[in-house]
Coordinates of C-alpha atoms in Angstrom, one line a residue:
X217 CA -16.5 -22.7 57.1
X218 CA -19.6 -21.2 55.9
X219 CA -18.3 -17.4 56.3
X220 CA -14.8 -17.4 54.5
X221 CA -16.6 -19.1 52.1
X222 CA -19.4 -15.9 51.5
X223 CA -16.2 -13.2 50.9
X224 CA -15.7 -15.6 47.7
X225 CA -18.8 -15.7 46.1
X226 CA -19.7 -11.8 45.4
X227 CA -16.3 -11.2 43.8
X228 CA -16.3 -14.7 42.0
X229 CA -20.5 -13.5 40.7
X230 CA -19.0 -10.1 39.1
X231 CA -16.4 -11.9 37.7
X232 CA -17.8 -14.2 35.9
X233 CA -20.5 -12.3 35.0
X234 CA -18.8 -9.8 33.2
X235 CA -16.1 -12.5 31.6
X236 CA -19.0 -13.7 30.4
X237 CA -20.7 -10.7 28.8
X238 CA -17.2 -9.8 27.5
X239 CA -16.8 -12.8 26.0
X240 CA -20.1 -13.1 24.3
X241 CA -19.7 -9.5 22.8
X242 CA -16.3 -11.0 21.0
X243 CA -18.6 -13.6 20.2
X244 CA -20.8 -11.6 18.6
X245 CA -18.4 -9.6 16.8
X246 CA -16.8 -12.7 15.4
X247 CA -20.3 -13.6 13.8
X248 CA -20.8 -9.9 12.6
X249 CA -17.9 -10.2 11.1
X250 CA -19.1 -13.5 9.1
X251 CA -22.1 -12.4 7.5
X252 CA -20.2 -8.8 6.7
X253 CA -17.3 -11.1 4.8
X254 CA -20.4 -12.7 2.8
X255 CA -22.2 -9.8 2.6
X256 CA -18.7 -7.7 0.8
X257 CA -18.2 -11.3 -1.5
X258 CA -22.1 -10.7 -2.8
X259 CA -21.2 -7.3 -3.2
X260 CA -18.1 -7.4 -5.0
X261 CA -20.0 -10.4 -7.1
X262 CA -23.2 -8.4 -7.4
X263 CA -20.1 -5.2 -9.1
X264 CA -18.4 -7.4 -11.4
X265 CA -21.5 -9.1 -13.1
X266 CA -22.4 -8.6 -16.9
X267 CA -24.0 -5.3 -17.4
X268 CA -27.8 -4.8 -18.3
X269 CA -29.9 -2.3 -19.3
X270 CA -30.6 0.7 -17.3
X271 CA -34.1 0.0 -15.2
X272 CA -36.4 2.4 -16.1
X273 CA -36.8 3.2 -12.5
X274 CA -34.0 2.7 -10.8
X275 CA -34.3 2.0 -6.9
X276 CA -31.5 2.5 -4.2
X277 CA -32.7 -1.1 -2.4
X278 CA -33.1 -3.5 -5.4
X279 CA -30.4 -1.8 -7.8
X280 CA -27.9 -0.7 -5.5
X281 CA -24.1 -1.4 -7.4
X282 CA -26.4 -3.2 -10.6
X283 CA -24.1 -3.1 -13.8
X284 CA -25.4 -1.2 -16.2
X285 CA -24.7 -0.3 -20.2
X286 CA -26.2 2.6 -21.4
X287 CA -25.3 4.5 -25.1
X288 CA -25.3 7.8 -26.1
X289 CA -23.8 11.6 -25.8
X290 CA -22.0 13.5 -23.2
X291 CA -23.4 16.9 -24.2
X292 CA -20.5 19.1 -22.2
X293 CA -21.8 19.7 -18.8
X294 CA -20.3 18.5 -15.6
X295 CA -19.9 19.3 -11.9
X296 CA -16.5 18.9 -10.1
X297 CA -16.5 17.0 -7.1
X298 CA -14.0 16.9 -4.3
X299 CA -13.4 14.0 -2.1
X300 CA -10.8 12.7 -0.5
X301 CA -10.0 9.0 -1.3
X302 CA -7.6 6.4 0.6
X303 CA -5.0 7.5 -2.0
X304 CA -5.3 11.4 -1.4
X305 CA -7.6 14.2 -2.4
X306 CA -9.5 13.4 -6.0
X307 CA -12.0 15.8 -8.3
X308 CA -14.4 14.2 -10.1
X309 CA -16.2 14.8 -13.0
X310 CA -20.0 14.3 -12.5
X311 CA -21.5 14.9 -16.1
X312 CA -24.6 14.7 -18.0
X313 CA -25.5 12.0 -20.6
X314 CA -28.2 11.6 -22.6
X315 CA -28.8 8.0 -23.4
X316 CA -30.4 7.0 -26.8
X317 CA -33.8 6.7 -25.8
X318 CA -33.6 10.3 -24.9
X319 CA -33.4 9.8 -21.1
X320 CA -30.9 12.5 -19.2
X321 CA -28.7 10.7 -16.2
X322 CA -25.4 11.2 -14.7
X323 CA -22.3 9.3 -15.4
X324 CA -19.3 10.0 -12.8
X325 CA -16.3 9.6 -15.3
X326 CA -13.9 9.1 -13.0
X327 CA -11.4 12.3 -12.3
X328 CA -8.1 13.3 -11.0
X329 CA -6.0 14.0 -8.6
X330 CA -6.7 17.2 -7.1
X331 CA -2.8 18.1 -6.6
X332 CA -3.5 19.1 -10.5
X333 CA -4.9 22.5 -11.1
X334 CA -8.7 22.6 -11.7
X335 CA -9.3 24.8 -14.9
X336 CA -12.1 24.7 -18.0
X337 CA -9.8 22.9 -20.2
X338 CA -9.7 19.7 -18.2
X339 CA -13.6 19.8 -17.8
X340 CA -16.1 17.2 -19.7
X341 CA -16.5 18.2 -23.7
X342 CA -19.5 17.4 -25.7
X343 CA -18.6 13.5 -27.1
X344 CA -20.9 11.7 -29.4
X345 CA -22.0 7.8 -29.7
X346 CA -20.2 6.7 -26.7
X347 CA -21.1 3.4 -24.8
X348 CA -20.7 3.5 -21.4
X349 CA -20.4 0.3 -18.3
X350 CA -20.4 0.9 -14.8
X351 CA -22.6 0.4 -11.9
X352 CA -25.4 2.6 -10.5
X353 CA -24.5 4.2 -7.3
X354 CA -26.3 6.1 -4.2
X355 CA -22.7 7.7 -2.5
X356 CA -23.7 8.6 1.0
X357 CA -21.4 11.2 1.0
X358 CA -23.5 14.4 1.6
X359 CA -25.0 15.8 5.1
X360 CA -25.9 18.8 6.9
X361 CA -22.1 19.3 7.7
X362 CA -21.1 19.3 3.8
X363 CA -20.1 22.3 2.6
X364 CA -22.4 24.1 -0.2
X365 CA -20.8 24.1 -3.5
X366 CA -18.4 26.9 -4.0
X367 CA -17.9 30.1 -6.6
X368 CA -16.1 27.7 -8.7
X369 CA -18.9 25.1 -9.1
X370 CA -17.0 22.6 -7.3
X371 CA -19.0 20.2 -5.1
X372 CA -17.8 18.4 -1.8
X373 CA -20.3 15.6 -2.0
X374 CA -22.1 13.8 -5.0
X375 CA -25.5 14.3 -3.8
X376 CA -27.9 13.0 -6.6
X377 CA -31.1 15.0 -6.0
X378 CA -28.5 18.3 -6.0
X379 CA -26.3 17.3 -8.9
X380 CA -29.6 16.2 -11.0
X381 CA -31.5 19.4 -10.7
X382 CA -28.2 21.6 -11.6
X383 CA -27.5 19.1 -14.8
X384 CA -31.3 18.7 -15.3
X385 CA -31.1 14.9 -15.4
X386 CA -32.8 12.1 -13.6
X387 CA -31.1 11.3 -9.9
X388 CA -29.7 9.0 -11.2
X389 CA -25.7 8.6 -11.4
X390 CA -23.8 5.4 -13.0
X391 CA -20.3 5.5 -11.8
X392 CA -18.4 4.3 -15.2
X393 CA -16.2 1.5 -15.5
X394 CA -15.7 1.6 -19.3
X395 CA -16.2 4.4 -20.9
X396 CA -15.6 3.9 -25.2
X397 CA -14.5 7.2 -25.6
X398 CA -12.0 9.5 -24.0
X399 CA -11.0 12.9 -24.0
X400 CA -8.2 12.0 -21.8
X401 CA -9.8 14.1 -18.5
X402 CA -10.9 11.2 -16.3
X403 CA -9.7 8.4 -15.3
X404 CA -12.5 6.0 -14.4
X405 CA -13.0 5.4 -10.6
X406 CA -14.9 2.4 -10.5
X407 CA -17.8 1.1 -8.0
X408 CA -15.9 -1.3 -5.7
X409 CA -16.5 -2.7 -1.6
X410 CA -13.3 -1.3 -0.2
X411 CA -15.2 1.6 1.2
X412 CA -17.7 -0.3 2.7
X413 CA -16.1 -0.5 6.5
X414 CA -15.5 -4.0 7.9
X415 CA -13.8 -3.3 11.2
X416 CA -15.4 -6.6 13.2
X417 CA -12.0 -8.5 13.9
X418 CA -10.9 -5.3 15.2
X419 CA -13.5 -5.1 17.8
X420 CA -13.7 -8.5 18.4
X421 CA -9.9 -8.6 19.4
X422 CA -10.8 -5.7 22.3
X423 CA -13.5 -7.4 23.7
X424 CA -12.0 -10.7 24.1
X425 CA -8.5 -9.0 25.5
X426 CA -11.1 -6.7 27.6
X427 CA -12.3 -10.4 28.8
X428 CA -9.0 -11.5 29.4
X429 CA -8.3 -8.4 31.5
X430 CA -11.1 -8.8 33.6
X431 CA -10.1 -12.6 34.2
X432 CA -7.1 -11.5 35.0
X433 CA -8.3 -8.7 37.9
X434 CA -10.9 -11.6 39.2
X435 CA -8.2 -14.1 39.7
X436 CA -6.1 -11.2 41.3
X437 CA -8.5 -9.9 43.4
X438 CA -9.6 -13.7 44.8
X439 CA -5.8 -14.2 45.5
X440 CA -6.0 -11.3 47.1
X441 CA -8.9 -12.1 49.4
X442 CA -7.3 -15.4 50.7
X443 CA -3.8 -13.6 51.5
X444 CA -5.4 -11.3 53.4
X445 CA -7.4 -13.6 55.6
X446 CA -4.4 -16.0 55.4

């Protein structure tokens, strides 16, 4: 009785072994995907609070998103940035502010659709006393891959150490929300969470049908084992 018995119990170990480790990777997934539901809630809380005043050092770890007010001038410089959104290809304006209490920092305005013809009249103009909401932003969108700018000026990338020494600002860019007054370039582009990738049900679905799968060839393959010694 003992022999039959043994052709069972190395089939039935990697079975259930790796059911299990299936399993608990869904598991795992499913609690990922938990704290990255609470962590996009804080977020999108943390975005739509009541703006403050701009730190006077701003840091990528405690003020990441922070709304901030700042007042001032727009004094006619920008860079163009390309970047392709959800919703198709965008520029946007990048441009230099100088705030009141005479600290130089970038605003991102917003932009348009880049199925509209770039040219110098639909660039930032000087624009006096304007108040300006939004949120501060570090964009991860610039790498060793990213292209340099090109002849035209137009970037691929908002990176802020780049962008701040060719505006000669502070790296520091507030993405507007609210901007009191409009030269009808941009439309604003605001800060929000549904870039921030939250793909954990997805993977937790393949892992638990990958566990299913391999239940399945387990139960096959003992079935198979008792025909054959049937």
């Amino acid at each position: 009785m003992g022999s039959p018995l043994r052709r069972y119990v190395i089939p039935l170990i990697f079975g259930l072994g790796g059911f299990a480790v299936l399993l608990s990777l869904g598991l795992w997934q499913m609690q990922r995907l938990a704290w990255k539901e609470a962590l996009l809630t804080e977020i999108e809380d943390r975005i739509g609070a009541a703006p403050v005043a701009l730190p006077d050092a701003p840091e990528i770890d405690a003020h990441r998103f922070l709304p901030v007010v700042i007042e001032g001038d727009f004094d006619g410089h920008d860079i163009p940035v390309f970047i392709a959104r959800d919703g198709g290809p965008v520029y946007r304006l990048v441009a230099s502010f100088e705030t009141s209490k005479g600290r130089r920092v970038m605003v991102d305005r917003g932009g348009f659709s880049a199925l509209r013809t770039l040219d110098p009249t639909m660039r930032t103009g000087p624009m006096a006393a304007v108040r300006v909401v939004g949120n501060l932003h570090w964009p991860d969108e610039a790498d060793n891959w990213t292209p340099a700018p090109d002849a035209t000026g137009v970037h691929y990338g908002r990176d802020l150490a780049v962008m701040a020494a060719e505006l000669g600002t502070e790296p520091v860019l507030i993405v507007a929300r609210e901007v009191s007054v409009s030269d009808g370039t941009a439309t604003p582009y605001p800060v929000t969470s549904a870039g921030i990738p939250n793909n954990h049900l997805g993977y937790a679905v393949q892992w638990f049908g990958l566990a299913a799968v391999w239940a399945g060839m387990t139960i096959f393959l003992l079935w198979r084992i008792r025909k054959r010694k049937a």
